[in-house]
């Protein structure tokens, strides 16, 4: 099965700076999603980008998708201390009948220093 | 909207005990629910897909007799870890999706931390 890979694994920046996280995957996908997980909690859905989309915005979030390179990036602008969390990309493979669960990347642990 | 409740949030029990975890969609009907497992500082690994009224589909390497899944209604799926052992200690997370197709996001519960002594 495919496995997403995020980089960097950990990122520490100052509050107010922008944070960029990258994700790569291996097989063809229907869509790619980004989730956030606070320590010891469940995941919160941030944004979904379809395979025929190249860029999507939601508030301070900007996601890009390059299917030719099988990669995506998540940009968080004007970071806040509350953005401290782990961020995961997740994909679903084509040909799975739509009923398959998601394949998650290893995640980027983001720390925003006040 | 789209709230998923998972209970209990934490379980500590002796080896050999069976543990049941509930996953409920509170304000929507979930045709499909998923169960994931997460080890410390690692990613989520899909264990099984649960469809209402039918048998769960397990991922390769996941023992169906060890991890019993029941999805009896459109708002409730349960995962029972039978005869749990220390190696089953992990963070278990469920998610629910309103439809069958993957172009809809999954909504996650807050997870259950299972510790087997």
PDB file of C-alpha atoms in Angstrom:
ATOM      1  CA  UNK A   1       0.000   0.000   0.000  1.00  0.00           C
ATOM      2  CA  UNK A   2       1.141   3.523  -0.560  1.00  0.00           C
ATOM      3  CA  UNK A   3       2.655   5.487   2.236  1.00  0.00           C
ATOM      4  CA  UNK A   4       2.714   9.238   2.386  1.00  0.00           C
ATOM      5  CA  UNK A   5       5.845  10.885   3.601  1.00  0.00           C
ATOM      6  CA  UNK A   6       5.888  14.304   5.160  1.00  0.00           C
ATOM      7  CA  UNK A   7       8.837  16.527   5.558  1.00  0.00           C
ATOM      8  CA  UNK A   8      10.122  17.937   7.667  1.00  0.00           C
ATOM      9  CA  UNK A   9       9.393  15.516  10.491  1.00  0.00           C
ATOM     10  CA  UNK A  10       9.579  18.389  12.932  1.00  0.00           C
ATOM     11  CA  UNK A  11       9.433  22.133  12.456  1.00  0.00           C
ATOM     12  CA  UNK A  12       9.880  24.877  15.028  1.00  0.00           C
ATOM     13  CA  UNK A  13       9.190  28.502  14.088  1.00  0.00           C
ATOM     14  CA  UNK A  14       8.369  31.804  15.718  1.00  0.00           C
ATOM     15  CA  UNK A  15       4.808  32.977  16.064  1.00  0.00           C
ATOM     16  CA  UNK A  16       3.797  35.068  13.089  1.00  0.00           C
ATOM     17  CA  UNK A  17       6.044  33.246  10.634  1.00  0.00           C
ATOM     18  CA  UNK A  18       4.745  31.003   7.874  1.00  0.00           C
ATOM     19  CA  UNK A  19       5.023  27.223   8.155  1.00  0.00           C
ATOM     20  CA  UNK A  20       5.357  24.976   5.135  1.00  0.00           C
ATOM     21  CA  UNK A  21       5.013  21.212   5.251  1.00  0.00           C
ATOM     22  CA  UNK A  22       5.403  18.833   2.349  1.00  0.00           C
ATOM     23  CA  UNK A  23       3.942  15.453   1.585  1.00  0.00           C
ATOM     24  CA  UNK A  24       4.829  12.884  -1.045  1.00  0.00           C
ATOM     25  CA  UNK A  25       2.933   9.768  -2.014  1.00  0.00           C
ATOM     26  CA  UNK A  26       3.487   6.836  -4.301  1.00  0.00           C
ATOM     27  CA  UNK A  27       0.373   5.826  -6.215  1.00  0.00           C
ATOM     28  CA  UNK A  28      -2.432   7.532  -8.105  1.00  0.00           C
ATOM     29  CA  UNK A  29      -5.024   9.160  -5.894  1.00  0.00           C
ATOM     30  CA  UNK A  30      -8.568  10.445  -5.984  1.00  0.00           C
ATOM     31  CA  UNK A  31      -7.879  13.202  -3.510  1.00  0.00           C
ATOM     32  CA  UNK A  32      -5.491  14.264  -0.771  1.00  0.00           C
ATOM     33  CA  UNK A  33      -6.465  15.563   2.629  1.00  0.00           C
ATOM     34  CA  UNK A  34      -4.624  17.313   5.426  1.00  0.00           C
ATOM     35  CA  UNK A  35      -5.435  16.697   9.062  1.00  0.00           C
ATOM     36  CA  UNK A  36      -4.230  18.168  12.335  1.00  0.00           C
ATOM     37  CA  UNK A  37      -3.762  16.235  15.553  1.00  0.00           C
ATOM     38  CA  UNK A  38      -3.203  17.798  18.931  1.00  0.00           C
ATOM     39  CA  UNK A  39      -1.274  15.634  21.362  1.00  0.00           C
ATOM     40  CA  UNK A  40      -3.281  12.615  22.488  1.00  0.00           C
ATOM     41  CA  UNK A  41      -6.392  13.645  20.584  1.00  0.00           C
ATOM     42  CA  UNK A  42      -8.211  12.670  17.438  1.00  0.00           C
ATOM     43  CA  UNK A  43      -7.693  14.232  14.048  1.00  0.00           C
ATOM     44  CA  UNK A  44      -9.292  17.384  12.782  1.00  0.00           C
ATOM     45  CA  UNK A  45      -9.933  17.654   9.062  1.00  0.00           C
ATOM     46  CA  UNK A  46      -8.358  20.767   7.582  1.00  0.00           C
ATOM     47  CA  UNK A  47      -8.740  20.639   3.835  1.00  0.00           C
ATOM     48  CA  UNK A  48      -9.362  18.248   0.937  1.00  0.00           C
ATOM     49  CA  UNK A  49      -7.930  18.782  -2.514  1.00  0.00           C
ATOM     50  CA  UNK A  50      -9.063  16.704  -5.453  1.00  0.00           C
ATOM     51  CA  UNK A  51      -6.664  15.183  -7.931  1.00  0.00           C
ATOM     52  CA  UNK A  52      -7.795  17.598 -10.657  1.00  0.00           C
ATOM     53  CA  UNK A  53      -7.147  20.640  -8.461  1.00  0.00           C
ATOM     54  CA  UNK A  54      -3.786  22.349  -8.123  1.00  0.00           C
ATOM     55  CA  UNK A  55      -4.336  24.772  -5.280  1.00  0.00           C
ATOM     56  CA  UNK A  56      -6.872  25.375  -2.568  1.00  0.00           C
ATOM     57  CA  UNK A  57      -7.256  27.959   0.179  1.00  0.00           C
ATOM     58  CA  UNK A  58      -9.055  27.904   3.501  1.00  0.00           C
ATOM     59  CA  UNK A  59      -8.471  30.821   5.849  1.00  0.00           C
ATOM     60  CA  UNK A  60      -4.768  30.846   6.710  1.00  0.00           C
ATOM     61  CA  UNK A  61      -4.225  27.520   4.977  1.00  0.00           C
ATOM     62  CA  UNK A  62      -3.011  27.049   1.453  1.00  0.00           C
ATOM     63  CA  UNK A  63      -2.621  23.609  -0.076  1.00  0.00           C
ATOM     64  CA  UNK A  64      -1.015  22.755  -3.376  1.00  0.00           C
ATOM     65  CA  UNK A  65      -1.077  19.466  -5.239  1.00  0.00           C
ATOM     66  CA  UNK A  66       1.279  18.347  -7.984  1.00  0.00           C
ATOM     67  CA  UNK A  67       0.115  14.988  -9.264  1.00  0.00           C
ATOM     68  CA  UNK A  68       3.004  14.746 -11.728  1.00  0.00           C
ATOM     69  CA  UNK A  69       5.425  14.828  -8.798  1.00  0.00           C
ATOM     70  CA  UNK A  70       3.024  13.050  -6.448  1.00  0.00           C
ATOM     71  CA  UNK A  71       3.471  15.739  -3.851  1.00  0.00           C
ATOM     72  CA  UNK A  72       1.493  18.272  -1.876  1.00  0.00           C
ATOM     73  CA  UNK A  73       2.331  21.151   0.404  1.00  0.00           C
ATOM     74  CA  UNK A  74       0.494  22.768   3.282  1.00  0.00           C
ATOM     75  CA  UNK A  75       1.251  26.382   4.073  1.00  0.00           C
ATOM     76  CA  UNK A  76       0.045  27.966   7.293  1.00  0.00           C
ATOM     77  CA  UNK A  77       0.429  31.731   7.176  1.00  0.00           C
ATOM     78  CA  UNK A  78       0.846  34.042  10.160  1.00  0.00           C
ATOM     79  CA  UNK A  79       1.269  31.118  12.543  1.00  0.00           C
ATOM     80  CA  UNK A  80      -0.138  31.185  16.069  1.00  0.00           C
ATOM     81  CA  UNK A  81       0.793  29.281  19.210  1.00  0.00           C
ATOM     82  CA  UNK A  82      -2.485  27.370  18.858  1.00  0.00           C
ATOM     83  CA  UNK A  83      -1.243  25.944  15.551  1.00  0.00           C
ATOM     84  CA  UNK A  84       1.201  23.765  17.508  1.00  0.00           C
ATOM     85  CA  UNK A  85       0.218  20.220  16.571  1.00  0.00           C
ATOM     86  CA  UNK A  86       1.106  17.321  14.296  1.00  0.00           C
ATOM     87  CA  UNK A  87      -0.019  17.608  10.705  1.00  0.00           C
ATOM     88  CA  UNK A  88      -0.720  14.614   8.499  1.00  0.00           C
ATOM     89  CA  UNK A  89      -1.481  14.240   4.857  1.00  0.00           C
ATOM     90  CA  UNK A  90      -3.768  11.398   3.864  1.00  0.00           C
ATOM     91  CA  UNK A  91      -4.588   9.898   0.525  1.00  0.00           C
ATOM     92  CA  UNK A  92      -6.987   7.418  -0.914  1.00  0.00           C
ATOM     93  CA  UNK A  93      -5.864   5.328  -3.838  1.00  0.00           C
ATOM     94  CA  UNK A  94      -7.724   5.135  -7.116  1.00  0.00           C
ATOM     95  CA  UNK A  95      -9.276   1.791  -7.890  1.00  0.00           C
ATOM     96  CA  UNK A  96     -10.242   1.258  -4.307  1.00  0.00           C
ATOM     97  CA  UNK A  97     -13.938   1.525  -4.994  1.00  0.00           C
ATOM     98  CA  UNK A  98     -14.159   4.576  -2.807  1.00  0.00           C
ATOM     99  CA  UNK A  99     -14.735   2.484   0.270  1.00  0.00           C
ATOM    100  CA  UNK A 100     -11.152   2.223   1.435  1.00  0.00           C
ATOM    101  CA  UNK A 101      -9.808   4.077   4.418  1.00  0.00           C
ATOM    102  CA  UNK A 102      -7.093   6.659   4.183  1.00  0.00           C
ATOM    103  CA  UNK A 103      -3.355   6.111   4.048  1.00  0.00           C
ATOM    104  CA  UNK A 104      -1.632   8.583   6.308  1.00  0.00           C
ATOM    105  CA  UNK A 105       1.817  10.042   6.064  1.00  0.00           C
ATOM    106  CA  UNK A 106       4.192  10.022   9.003  1.00  0.00           C
ATOM    107  CA  UNK A 107       3.322  13.564   9.970  1.00  0.00           C
ATOM    108  CA  UNK A 108       5.103  16.811  10.682  1.00  0.00           C
ATOM    109  CA  UNK A 109       5.253  17.982  14.274  1.00  0.00           C
ATOM    110  CA  UNK A 110       4.916  21.751  14.217  1.00  0.00           C
ATOM    111  CA  UNK A 111       5.913  23.867  17.201  1.00  0.00           C
ATOM    112  CA  UNK A 112       5.074  27.554  17.230  1.00  0.00           C
ATOM    113  CA  UNK A 113       7.169  29.470  19.719  1.00  0.00           C
ATOM    114  CA  UNK A 114       5.532  32.540  21.233  1.00  0.00           C
TER     115      UNK A 114
ATOM    116  CA  UNK B   1     -21.740  19.512  12.804  1.00  0.00           C
ATOM    117  CA  UNK B   2     -20.189  16.115  11.996  1.00  0.00           C
ATOM    118  CA  UNK B   3     -19.247  15.170  15.544  1.00  0.00           C
ATOM    119  CA  UNK B   4     -17.881  11.727  16.303  1.00  0.00           C
ATOM    120  CA  UNK B   5     -17.819  10.547  19.892  1.00  0.00           C
ATOM    121  CA  UNK B   6     -15.510   7.782  20.995  1.00  0.00           C
ATOM    122  CA  UNK B   7     -15.764   6.076  24.352  1.00  0.00           C
ATOM    123  CA  UNK B   8     -13.956   5.354  26.582  1.00  0.00           C
ATOM    124  CA  UNK B   9     -11.093   7.789  26.196  1.00  0.00           C
ATOM    125  CA  UNK B  10      -8.758   5.715  28.304  1.00  0.00           C
ATOM    126  CA  UNK B  11      -8.686   2.108  29.420  1.00  0.00           C
ATOM    127  CA  UNK B  12      -6.199   0.387  31.692  1.00  0.00           C
ATOM    128  CA  UNK B  13      -6.764  -3.310  32.239  1.00  0.00           C
ATOM    129  CA  UNK B  14      -5.092  -6.599  32.909  1.00  0.00           C
ATOM    130  CA  UNK B  15      -3.781  -8.932  30.270  1.00  0.00           C
ATOM    131  CA  UNK B  16      -6.456 -11.346  29.038  1.00  0.00           C
ATOM    132  CA  UNK B  17      -9.302  -8.867  29.380  1.00  0.00           C
ATOM    133  CA  UNK B  18     -11.548  -8.033  26.447  1.00  0.00           C
ATOM    134  CA  UNK B  19     -12.133  -4.340  25.846  1.00  0.00           C
ATOM    135  CA  UNK B  20     -14.937  -2.737  23.864  1.00  0.00           C
ATOM    136  CA  UNK B  21     -14.574   0.705  22.284  1.00  0.00           C
ATOM    137  CA  UNK B  22     -17.571   2.582  20.933  1.00  0.00           C
ATOM    138  CA  UNK B  23     -17.642   5.045  18.088  1.00  0.00           C
ATOM    139  CA  UNK B  24     -20.772   7.128  17.556  1.00  0.00           C
ATOM    140  CA  UNK B  25     -21.672   9.701  14.962  1.00  0.00           C
ATOM    141  CA  UNK B  26     -23.753  12.184  16.924  1.00  0.00           C
ATOM    142  CA  UNK B  27     -25.336  14.395  14.302  1.00  0.00           C
ATOM    143  CA  UNK B  28     -25.105  12.464  11.072  1.00  0.00           C
ATOM    144  CA  UNK B  29     -25.546   8.972   9.735  1.00  0.00           C
ATOM    145  CA  UNK B  30     -22.319   7.197   8.939  1.00  0.00           C
ATOM    146  CA  UNK B  31     -22.546   4.602   6.229  1.00  0.00           C
ATOM    147  CA  UNK B  32     -18.886   3.843   6.667  1.00  0.00           C
ATOM    148  CA  UNK B  33     -16.706   3.935   9.734  1.00  0.00           C
ATOM    149  CA  UNK B  34     -13.010   3.247   9.988  1.00  0.00           C
ATOM    150  CA  UNK B  35     -10.798   2.024  12.781  1.00  0.00           C
ATOM    151  CA  UNK B  36      -7.173   3.132  13.005  1.00  0.00           C
ATOM    152  CA  UNK B  37      -4.323   2.353  15.342  1.00  0.00           C
ATOM    153  CA  UNK B  38      -1.552   4.756  16.241  1.00  0.00           C
ATOM    154  CA  UNK B  39       1.658   3.974  18.083  1.00  0.00           C
ATOM    155  CA  UNK B  40       3.496   6.770  19.937  1.00  0.00           C
ATOM    156  CA  UNK B  41       4.910   9.403  17.602  1.00  0.00           C
ATOM    157  CA  UNK B  42       3.852   7.419  14.593  1.00  0.00           C
ATOM    158  CA  UNK B  43       1.199   7.748  11.958  1.00  0.00           C
ATOM    159  CA  UNK B  44      -2.249   6.206  11.859  1.00  0.00           C
ATOM    160  CA  UNK B  45      -2.563   2.739  10.390  1.00  0.00           C
ATOM    161  CA  UNK B  46      -5.899   1.611   9.025  1.00  0.00           C
ATOM    162  CA  UNK B  47      -7.102  -1.548  10.731  1.00  0.00           C
ATOM    163  CA  UNK B  48     -10.501  -2.090   9.169  1.00  0.00           C
ATOM    164  CA  UNK B  49     -13.408  -0.546   7.324  1.00  0.00           C
ATOM    165  CA  UNK B  50     -16.812  -0.980   8.871  1.00  0.00           C
ATOM    166  CA  UNK B  51     -19.953  -0.737   6.767  1.00  0.00           C
ATOM    167  CA  UNK B  52     -23.363  -0.680   8.388  1.00  0.00           C
ATOM    168  CA  UNK B  53     -25.116  -3.998   8.167  1.00  0.00           C
ATOM    169  CA  UNK B  54     -22.242  -5.937   6.680  1.00  0.00           C
ATOM    170  CA  UNK B  55     -19.019  -7.554   7.763  1.00  0.00           C
ATOM    171  CA  UNK B  56     -16.002  -5.370   8.290  1.00  0.00           C
ATOM    172  CA  UNK B  57     -13.133  -5.396   5.826  1.00  0.00           C
ATOM    173  CA  UNK B  58      -9.821  -5.890   7.564  1.00  0.00           C
ATOM    174  CA  UNK B  59      -6.435  -4.710   6.377  1.00  0.00           C
ATOM    175  CA  UNK B  60      -3.714  -7.227   5.755  1.00  0.00           C
ATOM    176  CA  UNK B  61      -2.089  -8.357   8.969  1.00  0.00           C
ATOM    177  CA  UNK B  62      -5.003  -7.399  11.218  1.00  0.00           C
ATOM    178  CA  UNK B  63      -6.557 -10.407  12.943  1.00  0.00           C
ATOM    179  CA  UNK B  64     -10.323 -10.272  12.606  1.00  0.00           C
ATOM    180  CA  UNK B  65     -10.823 -12.674  15.498  1.00  0.00           C
ATOM    181  CA  UNK B  66      -8.670 -10.471  17.681  1.00  0.00           C
ATOM    182  CA  UNK B  67     -10.302  -7.188  16.738  1.00  0.00           C
ATOM    183  CA  UNK B  68     -14.038  -7.732  16.466  1.00  0.00           C
ATOM    184  CA  UNK B  69     -15.948  -4.976  14.714  1.00  0.00           C
ATOM    185  CA  UNK B  70     -19.683  -4.512  14.767  1.00  0.00           C
ATOM    186  CA  UNK B  71     -21.524  -1.770  12.877  1.00  0.00           C
ATOM    187  CA  UNK B  72     -25.119  -2.469  13.845  1.00  0.00           C
ATOM    188  CA  UNK B  73     -26.552   0.946  13.085  1.00  0.00           C
ATOM    189  CA  UNK B  74     -25.794   4.029  11.037  1.00  0.00           C
ATOM    190  CA  UNK B  75     -24.548   5.825  14.116  1.00  0.00           C
ATOM    191  CA  UNK B  76     -22.604   3.209  16.046  1.00  0.00           C
ATOM    192  CA  UNK B  77     -19.614   0.999  15.409  1.00  0.00           C
ATOM    193  CA  UNK B  78     -17.793  -0.952  18.094  1.00  0.00           C
ATOM    194  CA  UNK B  79     -14.305  -2.407  18.228  1.00  0.00           C
ATOM    195  CA  UNK B  80     -13.678  -5.200  20.729  1.00  0.00           C
ATOM    196  CA  UNK B  81     -10.099  -6.143  21.468  1.00  0.00           C
ATOM    197  CA  UNK B  82     -10.412  -9.734  22.638  1.00  0.00           C
ATOM    198  CA  UNK B  83      -8.068 -11.233  25.207  1.00  0.00           C
ATOM    199  CA  UNK B  84      -5.875  -8.151  25.112  1.00  0.00           C
ATOM    200  CA  UNK B  85      -2.138  -8.424  25.723  1.00  0.00           C
ATOM    201  CA  UNK B  86       0.506  -5.756  26.385  1.00  0.00           C
ATOM    202  CA  UNK B  87       1.405  -5.609  22.693  1.00  0.00           C
ATOM    203  CA  UNK B  88      -2.161  -4.436  22.004  1.00  0.00           C
ATOM    204  CA  UNK B  89      -1.509  -1.290  24.006  1.00  0.00           C
ATOM    205  CA  UNK B  90      -1.966   1.587  21.606  1.00  0.00           C
ATOM    206  CA  UNK B  91      -4.080   4.590  20.677  1.00  0.00           C
ATOM    207  CA  UNK B  92      -7.178   3.499  18.761  1.00  0.00           C
ATOM    208  CA  UNK B  93      -9.062   6.086  16.707  1.00  0.00           C
ATOM    209  CA  UNK B  94     -12.288   5.746  14.804  1.00  0.00           C
ATOM    210  CA  UNK B  95     -13.595   7.906  12.012  1.00  0.00           C
ATOM    211  CA  UNK B  96     -16.881   8.198  10.200  1.00  0.00           C
ATOM    212  CA  UNK B  97     -17.856   9.309   6.754  1.00  0.00           C
ATOM    213  CA  UNK B  98     -21.312  10.382   5.657  1.00  0.00           C
ATOM    214  CA  UNK B  99     -21.158   8.682   2.281  1.00  0.00           C
ATOM    215  CA  UNK B 100     -19.475   5.783   0.583  1.00  0.00           C
ATOM    216  CA  UNK B 101     -17.152   7.761  -1.617  1.00  0.00           C
ATOM    217  CA  UNK B 102     -13.799   9.169  -0.647  1.00  0.00           C
ATOM    218  CA  UNK B 103     -14.431  12.726  -1.838  1.00  0.00           C
ATOM    219  CA  UNK B 104     -16.015  13.405   1.532  1.00  0.00           C
ATOM    220  CA  UNK B 105     -13.803  13.984   4.567  1.00  0.00           C
ATOM    221  CA  UNK B 106     -13.622  11.602   7.470  1.00  0.00           C
ATOM    222  CA  UNK B 107     -14.547  12.906  10.896  1.00  0.00           C
ATOM    223  CA  UNK B 108     -12.515  11.501  13.748  1.00  0.00           C
ATOM    224  CA  UNK B 109     -13.250  10.649  17.337  1.00  0.00           C
ATOM    225  CA  UNK B 110     -10.871  11.732  20.073  1.00  0.00           C
ATOM    226  CA  UNK B 111      -9.337   8.290  20.355  1.00  0.00           C
ATOM    227  CA  UNK B 112      -9.036   5.645  23.051  1.00  0.00           C
ATOM    228  CA  UNK B 113      -5.748   5.066  24.790  1.00  0.00           C
ATOM    229  CA  UNK B 114      -5.567   1.393  25.670  1.00  0.00           C
ATOM    230  CA  UNK B 115      -2.978   0.222  28.198  1.00  0.00           C
ATOM    231  CA  UNK B 116      -2.708  -3.484  28.941  1.00  0.00           C
ATOM    232  CA  UNK B 117      -0.769  -4.382  32.070  1.00  0.00           C
TER     233      UNK B 117
END
